[in-house]
Tab-separated table of C-alpha atoms in Angstrom:
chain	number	residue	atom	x	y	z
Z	1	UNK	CA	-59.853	0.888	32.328
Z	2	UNK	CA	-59.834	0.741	28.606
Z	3	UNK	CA	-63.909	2.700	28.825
Z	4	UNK	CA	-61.971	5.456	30.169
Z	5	UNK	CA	-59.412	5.990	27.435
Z	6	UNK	CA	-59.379	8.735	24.718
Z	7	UNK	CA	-58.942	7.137	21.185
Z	8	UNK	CA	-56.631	9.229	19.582
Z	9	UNK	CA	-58.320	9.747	15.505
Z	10	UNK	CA	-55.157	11.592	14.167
Z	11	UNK	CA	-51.649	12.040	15.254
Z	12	UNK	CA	-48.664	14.742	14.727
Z	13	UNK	CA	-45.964	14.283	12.373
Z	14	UNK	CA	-42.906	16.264	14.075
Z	15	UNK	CA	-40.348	15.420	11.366
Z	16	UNK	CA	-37.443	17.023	11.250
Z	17	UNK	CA	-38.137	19.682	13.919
Z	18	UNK	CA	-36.044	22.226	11.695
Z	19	UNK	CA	-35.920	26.337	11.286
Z	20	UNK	CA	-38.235	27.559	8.657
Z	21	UNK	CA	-35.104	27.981	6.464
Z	22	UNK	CA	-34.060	24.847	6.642
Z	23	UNK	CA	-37.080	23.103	6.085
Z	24	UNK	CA	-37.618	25.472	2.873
Z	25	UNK	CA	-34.295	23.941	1.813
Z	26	UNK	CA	-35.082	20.563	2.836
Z	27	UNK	CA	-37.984	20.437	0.668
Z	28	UNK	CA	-36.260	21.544	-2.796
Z	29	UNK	CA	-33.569	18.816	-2.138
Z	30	UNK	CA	-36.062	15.944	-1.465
Z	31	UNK	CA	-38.253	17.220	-4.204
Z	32	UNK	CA	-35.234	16.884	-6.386
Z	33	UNK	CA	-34.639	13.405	-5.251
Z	34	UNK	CA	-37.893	12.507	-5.450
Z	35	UNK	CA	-38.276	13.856	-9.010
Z	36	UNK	CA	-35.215	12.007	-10.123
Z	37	UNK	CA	-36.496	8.658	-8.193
Z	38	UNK	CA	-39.679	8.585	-10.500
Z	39	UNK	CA	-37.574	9.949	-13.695
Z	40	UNK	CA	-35.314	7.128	-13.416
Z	41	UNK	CA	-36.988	4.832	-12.623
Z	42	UNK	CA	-39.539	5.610	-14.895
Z	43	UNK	CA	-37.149	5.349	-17.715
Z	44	UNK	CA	-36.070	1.943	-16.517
Z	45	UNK	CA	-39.290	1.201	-16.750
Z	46	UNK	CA	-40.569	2.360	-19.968
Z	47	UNK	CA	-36.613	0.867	-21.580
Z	48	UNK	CA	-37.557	-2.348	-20.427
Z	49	UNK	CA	-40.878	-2.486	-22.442
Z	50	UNK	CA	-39.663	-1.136	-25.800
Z	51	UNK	CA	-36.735	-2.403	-26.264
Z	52	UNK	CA	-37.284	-6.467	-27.002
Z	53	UNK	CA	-33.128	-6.970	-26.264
Z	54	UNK	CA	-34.028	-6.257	-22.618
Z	55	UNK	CA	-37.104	-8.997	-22.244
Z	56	UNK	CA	-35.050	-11.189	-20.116
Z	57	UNK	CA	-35.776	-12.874	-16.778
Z	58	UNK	CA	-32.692	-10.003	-15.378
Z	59	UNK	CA	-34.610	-7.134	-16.681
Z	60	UNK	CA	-38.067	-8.542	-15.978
Z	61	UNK	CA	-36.671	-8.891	-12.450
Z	62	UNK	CA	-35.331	-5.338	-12.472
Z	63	UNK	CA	-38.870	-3.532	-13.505
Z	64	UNK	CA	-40.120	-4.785	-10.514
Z	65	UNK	CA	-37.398	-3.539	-8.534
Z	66	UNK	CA	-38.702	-0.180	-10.052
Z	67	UNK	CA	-41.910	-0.665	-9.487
Z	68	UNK	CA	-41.796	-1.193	-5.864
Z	69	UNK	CA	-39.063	1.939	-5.682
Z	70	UNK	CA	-41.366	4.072	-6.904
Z	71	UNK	CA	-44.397	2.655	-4.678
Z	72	UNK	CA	-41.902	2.995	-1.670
Z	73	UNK	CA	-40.985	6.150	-2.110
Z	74	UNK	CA	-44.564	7.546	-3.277
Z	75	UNK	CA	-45.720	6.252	0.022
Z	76	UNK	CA	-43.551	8.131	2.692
Z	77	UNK	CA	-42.190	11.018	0.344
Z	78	UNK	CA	-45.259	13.053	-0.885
Z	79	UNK	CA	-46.779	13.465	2.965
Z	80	UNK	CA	-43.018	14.484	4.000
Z	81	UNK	CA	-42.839	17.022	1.664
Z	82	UNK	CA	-46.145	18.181	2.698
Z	83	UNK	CA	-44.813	18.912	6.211
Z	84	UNK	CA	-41.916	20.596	5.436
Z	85	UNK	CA	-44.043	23.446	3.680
Z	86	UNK	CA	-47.441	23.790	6.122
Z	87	UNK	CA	-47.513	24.153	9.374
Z	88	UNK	CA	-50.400	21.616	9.966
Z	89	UNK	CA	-48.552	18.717	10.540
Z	90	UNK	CA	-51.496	16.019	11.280
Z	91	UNK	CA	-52.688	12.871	9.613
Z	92	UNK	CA	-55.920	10.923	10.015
Z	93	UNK	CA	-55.354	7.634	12.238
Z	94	UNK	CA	-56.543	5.037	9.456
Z	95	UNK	CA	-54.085	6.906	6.980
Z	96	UNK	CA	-50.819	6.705	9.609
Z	97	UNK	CA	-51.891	2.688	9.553
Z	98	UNK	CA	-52.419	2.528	5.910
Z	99	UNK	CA	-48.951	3.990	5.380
Z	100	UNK	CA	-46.796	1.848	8.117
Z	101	UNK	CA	-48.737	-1.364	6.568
Z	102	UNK	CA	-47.978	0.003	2.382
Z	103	UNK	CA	-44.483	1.015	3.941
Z	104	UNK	CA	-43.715	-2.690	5.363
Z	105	UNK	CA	-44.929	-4.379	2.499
Z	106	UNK	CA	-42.649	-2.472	-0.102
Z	107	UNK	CA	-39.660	-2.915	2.062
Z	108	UNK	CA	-40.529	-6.419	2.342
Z	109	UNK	CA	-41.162	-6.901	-1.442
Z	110	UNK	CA	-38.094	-5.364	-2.125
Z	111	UNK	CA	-35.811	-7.720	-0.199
Z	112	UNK	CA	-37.556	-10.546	-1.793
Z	113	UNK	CA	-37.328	-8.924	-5.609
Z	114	UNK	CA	-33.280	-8.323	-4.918
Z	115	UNK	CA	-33.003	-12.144	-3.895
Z	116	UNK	CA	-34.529	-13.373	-6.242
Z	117	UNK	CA	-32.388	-11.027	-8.689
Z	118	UNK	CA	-29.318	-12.322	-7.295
Z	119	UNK	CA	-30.823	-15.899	-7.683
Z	120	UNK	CA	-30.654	-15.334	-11.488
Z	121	UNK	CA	-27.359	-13.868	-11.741
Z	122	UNK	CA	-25.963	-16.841	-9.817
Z	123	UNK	CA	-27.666	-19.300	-12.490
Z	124	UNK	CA	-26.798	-17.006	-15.182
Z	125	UNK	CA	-23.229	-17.519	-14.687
Z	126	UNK	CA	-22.516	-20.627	-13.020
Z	127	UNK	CA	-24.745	-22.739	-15.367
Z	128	UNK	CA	-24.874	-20.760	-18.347
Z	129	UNK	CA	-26.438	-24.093	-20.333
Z	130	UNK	CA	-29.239	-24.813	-18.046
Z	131	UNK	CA	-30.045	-21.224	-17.785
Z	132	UNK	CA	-33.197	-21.340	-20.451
Z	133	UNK	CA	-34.587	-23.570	-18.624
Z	134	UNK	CA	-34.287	-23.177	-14.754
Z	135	UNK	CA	-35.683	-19.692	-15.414
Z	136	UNK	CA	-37.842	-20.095	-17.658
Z	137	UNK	CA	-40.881	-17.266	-18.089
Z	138	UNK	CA	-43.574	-19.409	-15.903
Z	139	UNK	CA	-40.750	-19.544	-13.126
Z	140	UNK	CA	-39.779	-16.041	-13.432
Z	141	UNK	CA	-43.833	-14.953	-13.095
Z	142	UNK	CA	-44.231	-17.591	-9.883
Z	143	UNK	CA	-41.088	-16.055	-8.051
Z	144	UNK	CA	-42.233	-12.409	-8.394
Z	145	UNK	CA	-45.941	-13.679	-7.901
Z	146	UNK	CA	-44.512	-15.008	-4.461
Z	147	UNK	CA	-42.316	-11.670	-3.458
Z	148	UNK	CA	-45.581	-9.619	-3.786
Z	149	UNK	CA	-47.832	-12.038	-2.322
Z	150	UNK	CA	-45.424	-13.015	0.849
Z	151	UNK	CA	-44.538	-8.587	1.426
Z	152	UNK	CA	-48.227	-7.888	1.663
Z	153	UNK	CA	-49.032	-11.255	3.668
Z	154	UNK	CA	-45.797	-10.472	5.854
Z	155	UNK	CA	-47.351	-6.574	6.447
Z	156	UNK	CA	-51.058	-7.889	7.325
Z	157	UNK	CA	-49.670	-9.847	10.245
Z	158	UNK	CA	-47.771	-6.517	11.675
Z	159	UNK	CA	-51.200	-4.886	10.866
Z	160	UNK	CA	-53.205	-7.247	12.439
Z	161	UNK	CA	-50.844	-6.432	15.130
Z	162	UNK	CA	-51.150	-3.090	15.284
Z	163	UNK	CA	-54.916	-2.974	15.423
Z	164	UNK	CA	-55.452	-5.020	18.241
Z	165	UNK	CA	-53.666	-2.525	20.464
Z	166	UNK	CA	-55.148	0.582	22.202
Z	167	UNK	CA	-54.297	3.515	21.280
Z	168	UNK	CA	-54.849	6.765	23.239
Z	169	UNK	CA	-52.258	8.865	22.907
Z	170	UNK	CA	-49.515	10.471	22.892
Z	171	UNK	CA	-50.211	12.308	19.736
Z	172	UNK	CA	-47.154	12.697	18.295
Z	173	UNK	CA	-45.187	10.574	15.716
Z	174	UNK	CA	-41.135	11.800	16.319
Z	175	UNK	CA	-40.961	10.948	12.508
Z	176	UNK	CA	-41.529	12.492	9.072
Z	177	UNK	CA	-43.728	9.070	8.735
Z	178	UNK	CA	-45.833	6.631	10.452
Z	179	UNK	CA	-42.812	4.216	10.913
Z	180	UNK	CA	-43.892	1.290	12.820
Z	181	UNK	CA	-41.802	2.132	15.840
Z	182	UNK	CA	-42.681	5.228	16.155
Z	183	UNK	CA	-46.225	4.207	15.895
Z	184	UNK	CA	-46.002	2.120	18.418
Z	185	UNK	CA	-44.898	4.865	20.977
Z	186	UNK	CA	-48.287	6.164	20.817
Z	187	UNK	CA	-50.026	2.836	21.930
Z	188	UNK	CA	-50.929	2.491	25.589
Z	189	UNK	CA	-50.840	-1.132	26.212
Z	190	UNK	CA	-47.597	-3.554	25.869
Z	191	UNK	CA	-46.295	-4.105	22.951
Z	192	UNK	CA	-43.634	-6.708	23.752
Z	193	UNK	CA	-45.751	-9.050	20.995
Z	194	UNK	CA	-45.107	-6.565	18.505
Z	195	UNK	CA	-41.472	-6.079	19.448
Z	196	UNK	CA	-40.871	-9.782	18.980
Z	197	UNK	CA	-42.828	-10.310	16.012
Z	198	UNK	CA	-40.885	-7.194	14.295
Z	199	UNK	CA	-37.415	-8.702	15.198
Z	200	UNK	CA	-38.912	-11.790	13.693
Z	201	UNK	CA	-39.667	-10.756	10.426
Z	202	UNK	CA	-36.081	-8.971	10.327
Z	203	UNK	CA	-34.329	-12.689	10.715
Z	204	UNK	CA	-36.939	-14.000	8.205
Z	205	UNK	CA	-36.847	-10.760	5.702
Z	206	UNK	CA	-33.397	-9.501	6.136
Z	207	UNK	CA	-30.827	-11.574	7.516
Z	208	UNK	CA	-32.294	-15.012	5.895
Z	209	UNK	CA	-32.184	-13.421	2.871
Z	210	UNK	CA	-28.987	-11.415	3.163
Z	211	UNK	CA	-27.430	-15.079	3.661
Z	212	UNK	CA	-28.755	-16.180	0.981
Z	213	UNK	CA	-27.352	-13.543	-1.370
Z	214	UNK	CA	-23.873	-13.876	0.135
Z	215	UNK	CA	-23.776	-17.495	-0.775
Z	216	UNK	CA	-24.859	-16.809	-4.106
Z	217	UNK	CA	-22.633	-14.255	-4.671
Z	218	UNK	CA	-19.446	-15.808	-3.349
Z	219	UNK	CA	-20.310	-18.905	-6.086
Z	220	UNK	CA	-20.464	-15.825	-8.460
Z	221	UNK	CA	-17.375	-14.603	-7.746
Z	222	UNK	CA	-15.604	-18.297	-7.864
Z	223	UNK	CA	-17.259	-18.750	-11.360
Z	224	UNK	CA	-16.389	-15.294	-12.425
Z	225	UNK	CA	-12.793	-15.792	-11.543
Z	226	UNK	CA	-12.730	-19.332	-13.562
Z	227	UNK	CA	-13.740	-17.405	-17.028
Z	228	UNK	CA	-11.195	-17.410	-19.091
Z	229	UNK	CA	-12.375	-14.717	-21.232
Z	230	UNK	CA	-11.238	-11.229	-19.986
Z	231	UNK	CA	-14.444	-9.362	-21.734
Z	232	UNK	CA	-16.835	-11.898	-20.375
Z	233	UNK	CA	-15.073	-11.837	-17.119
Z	234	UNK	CA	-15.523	-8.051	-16.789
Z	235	UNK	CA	-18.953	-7.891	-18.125
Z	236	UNK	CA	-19.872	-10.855	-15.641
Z	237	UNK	CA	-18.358	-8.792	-13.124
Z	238	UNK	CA	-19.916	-5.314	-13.864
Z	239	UNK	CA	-23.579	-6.920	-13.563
Z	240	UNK	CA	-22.985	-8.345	-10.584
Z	241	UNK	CA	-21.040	-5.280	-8.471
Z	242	UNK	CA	-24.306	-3.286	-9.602
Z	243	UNK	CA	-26.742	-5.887	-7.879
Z	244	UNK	CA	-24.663	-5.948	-4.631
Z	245	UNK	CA	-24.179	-2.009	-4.325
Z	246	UNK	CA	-28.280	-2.089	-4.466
Z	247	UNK	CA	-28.310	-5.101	-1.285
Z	248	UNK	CA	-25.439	-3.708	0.432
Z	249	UNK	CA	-27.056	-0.039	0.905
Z	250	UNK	CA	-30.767	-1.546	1.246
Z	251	UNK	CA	-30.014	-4.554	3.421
Z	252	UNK	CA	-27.674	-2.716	5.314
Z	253	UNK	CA	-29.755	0.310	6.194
Z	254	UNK	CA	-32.295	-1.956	7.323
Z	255	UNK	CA	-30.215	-4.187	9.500
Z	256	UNK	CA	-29.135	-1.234	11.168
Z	257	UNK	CA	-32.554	0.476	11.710
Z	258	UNK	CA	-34.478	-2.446	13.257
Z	259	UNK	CA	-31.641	-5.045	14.638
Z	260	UNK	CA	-28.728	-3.051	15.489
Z	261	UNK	CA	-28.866	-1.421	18.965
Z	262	UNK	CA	-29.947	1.661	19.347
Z	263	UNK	CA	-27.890	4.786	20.002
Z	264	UNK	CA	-28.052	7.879	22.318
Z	265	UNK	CA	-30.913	9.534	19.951
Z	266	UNK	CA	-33.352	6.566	18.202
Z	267	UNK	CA	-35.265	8.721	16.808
Z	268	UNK	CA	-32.863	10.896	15.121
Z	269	UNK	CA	-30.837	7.544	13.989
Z	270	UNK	CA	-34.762	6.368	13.000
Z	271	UNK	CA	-35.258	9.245	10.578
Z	272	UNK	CA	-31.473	9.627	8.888
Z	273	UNK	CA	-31.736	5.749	7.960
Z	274	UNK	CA	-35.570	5.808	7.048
Z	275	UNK	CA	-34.793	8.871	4.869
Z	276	UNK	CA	-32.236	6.623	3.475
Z	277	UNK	CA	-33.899	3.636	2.063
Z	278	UNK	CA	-37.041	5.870	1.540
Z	279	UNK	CA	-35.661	8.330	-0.732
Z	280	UNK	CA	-31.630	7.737	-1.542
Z	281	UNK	CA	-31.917	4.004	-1.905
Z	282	UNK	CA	-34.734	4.182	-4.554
Z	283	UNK	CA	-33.051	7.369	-6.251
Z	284	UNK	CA	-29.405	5.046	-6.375
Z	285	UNK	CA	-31.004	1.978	-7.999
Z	286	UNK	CA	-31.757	3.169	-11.635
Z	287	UNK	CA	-28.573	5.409	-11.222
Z	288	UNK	CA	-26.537	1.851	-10.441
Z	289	UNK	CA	-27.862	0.112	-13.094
Z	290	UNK	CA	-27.973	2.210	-15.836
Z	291	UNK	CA	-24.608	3.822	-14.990
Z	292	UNK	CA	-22.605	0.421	-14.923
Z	293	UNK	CA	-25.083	-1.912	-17.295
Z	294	UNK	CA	-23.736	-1.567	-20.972
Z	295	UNK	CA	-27.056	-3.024	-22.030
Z	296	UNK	CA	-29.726	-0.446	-20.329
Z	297	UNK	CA	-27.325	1.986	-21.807
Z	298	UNK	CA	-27.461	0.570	-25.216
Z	299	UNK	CA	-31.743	0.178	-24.902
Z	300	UNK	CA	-31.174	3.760	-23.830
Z	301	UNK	CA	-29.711	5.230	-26.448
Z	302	UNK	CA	-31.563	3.295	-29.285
Z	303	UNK	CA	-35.066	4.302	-27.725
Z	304	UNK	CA	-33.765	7.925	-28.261
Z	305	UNK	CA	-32.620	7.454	-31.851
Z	306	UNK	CA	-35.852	6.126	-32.603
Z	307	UNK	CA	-38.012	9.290	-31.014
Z	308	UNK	CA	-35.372	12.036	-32.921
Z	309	UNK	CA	-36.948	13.047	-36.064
Z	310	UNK	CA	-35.079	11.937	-39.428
């Protein structure tokens, strides 16, 4: 049976499936937000390095989180935007795979990086005195060391997956992406393994995690509400809104795409929340954080005193 099958060596992106005039527009806005998800980012980035006020486990934490947004985003975004503007809509096979397997391991990464972000926070504030010393710099390096290692380790298994199936057609991805559902449409052998394993990795990357942030974060809030200082109160508070507007849109996005059941149109649900944690999520974060953190603000503004000429 299998001799007889056509092996399909690129597929069809349909993406959005859109008039030419709304595709134009289409790809000025997400070439905006893609712009701005690299600017800020970027900035985030390069504040982080200069300014020595900022060379804290938090902020260590937090240029990883930029790191990975700009990976994630670099990933899916670039091909996307591609699309929108030719009408040859194909990508090599090996590349689709490539993508879904960079694409899984970023998302993955990412969850890890915001838990252990809201880790700190919860030592930060509810033992202040031991703080030097639970997260010290050679803890700091091991939990990031671990987020990176476990998101790519967590992505080769799905790979490994992937690989072992035939697949011979259709040739068409209904997605501005090689998302791993939609790749798995175009497989012609059961994929009830993968469909398992997938839901899997949700409880063990999503909703194991998202518990784990909600605990910390309701110990937050008790300590926060014990301070008896009103400025440390409200600066305790202000950090810690920032870090659960980032989980509450990424987290909950993802919940929704891959655990949540699916409505009338999948696929149309599939791209309007993949187009959210691909493009808006990673755009949001430096916006958060620099909008409501009086400190990246501060390392802001002094990097820019230094550059302007005397």
């Amino acid at each position: 049976m299998r001799a007889n099958q056509t092996w399909i060596t690129e597929v069809t992106l349909l993406g959005f499936q859109a008039d030419l005039v709304v595709e134009c527009f289409l790809f000025g806005l997400f070439s905006l937000f893609y712009f701005f998800t690299l600017l800020g980012n970027g900035i985030i980035l390069v504040v982080i390095c200069l300014d020595n006020r900022l060379h804290t486990p938090m902020y260590f934490f937090l240029s990883h989180l930029a790191i990975v947004d700009m990976s994630y985003a670099s990933n899916n975004v670039p091909k996307m935007l591609a699309n929108l503007v030719t009408q040859r809509r194909t990508i090599s096979f090996i590349p689709c795979i490539m993508q879904t397997f960079l694409y899984l391991a970023f998302a993955s990464i990412e969850c890890l990086i915001l838990v252990v972000m809201s880790y700190d926070r919860f030592v930060a504030i509810c033992h202040p005195l031991h703080y030097t010393v639970i997260m010290s710099w050679r803890v700091c390096t091991i939990m990031a060391a671990v987020s990176w290692i476990v998101g790519f380790l967590l992505a080769l298994v799905h790979l490994i997956l992937i690989l072992r199936l035939p697949f011979c057609g259709p040739h068409e991805v209904n997605h501005f992406f090689c998302e791993i559902l939609s790749v798995l449409k175009l497989a012609c052998a059961d994929t009830t393994l993968n469909q398992v394993v997938i839901f899997a990795a949700c409880v063990f990357i999503l909703v194991g995690p998202l518990c784990m942030v909600l605990v910390s974060y309701t110990r937050i809030l008790v300590a926060i509400l014990r301070i008896q200082s009103g400025e440390g109160r409200r600066k305790a508070f202000s950090t810690c809104s920032s870090h659960l507007c980032v989980v509450g849109l990424f987290f909950g996005s993802a919940i929704v795409m891959y655990m949540a059941p699916k409505s009338q149109h999948p696929e149309l649900q599939q791209k309007i929340l993949s187009l959210f944690y691909s493009l808006f999520n990673p755009m949001l974060n430096p916006l958060i954080y620099c909008l409501r953190n009086a400190e990246v603000k501060g390392a802001l503004r002094r990097s820019l005193l230094k550059e302007r000429p005397m």
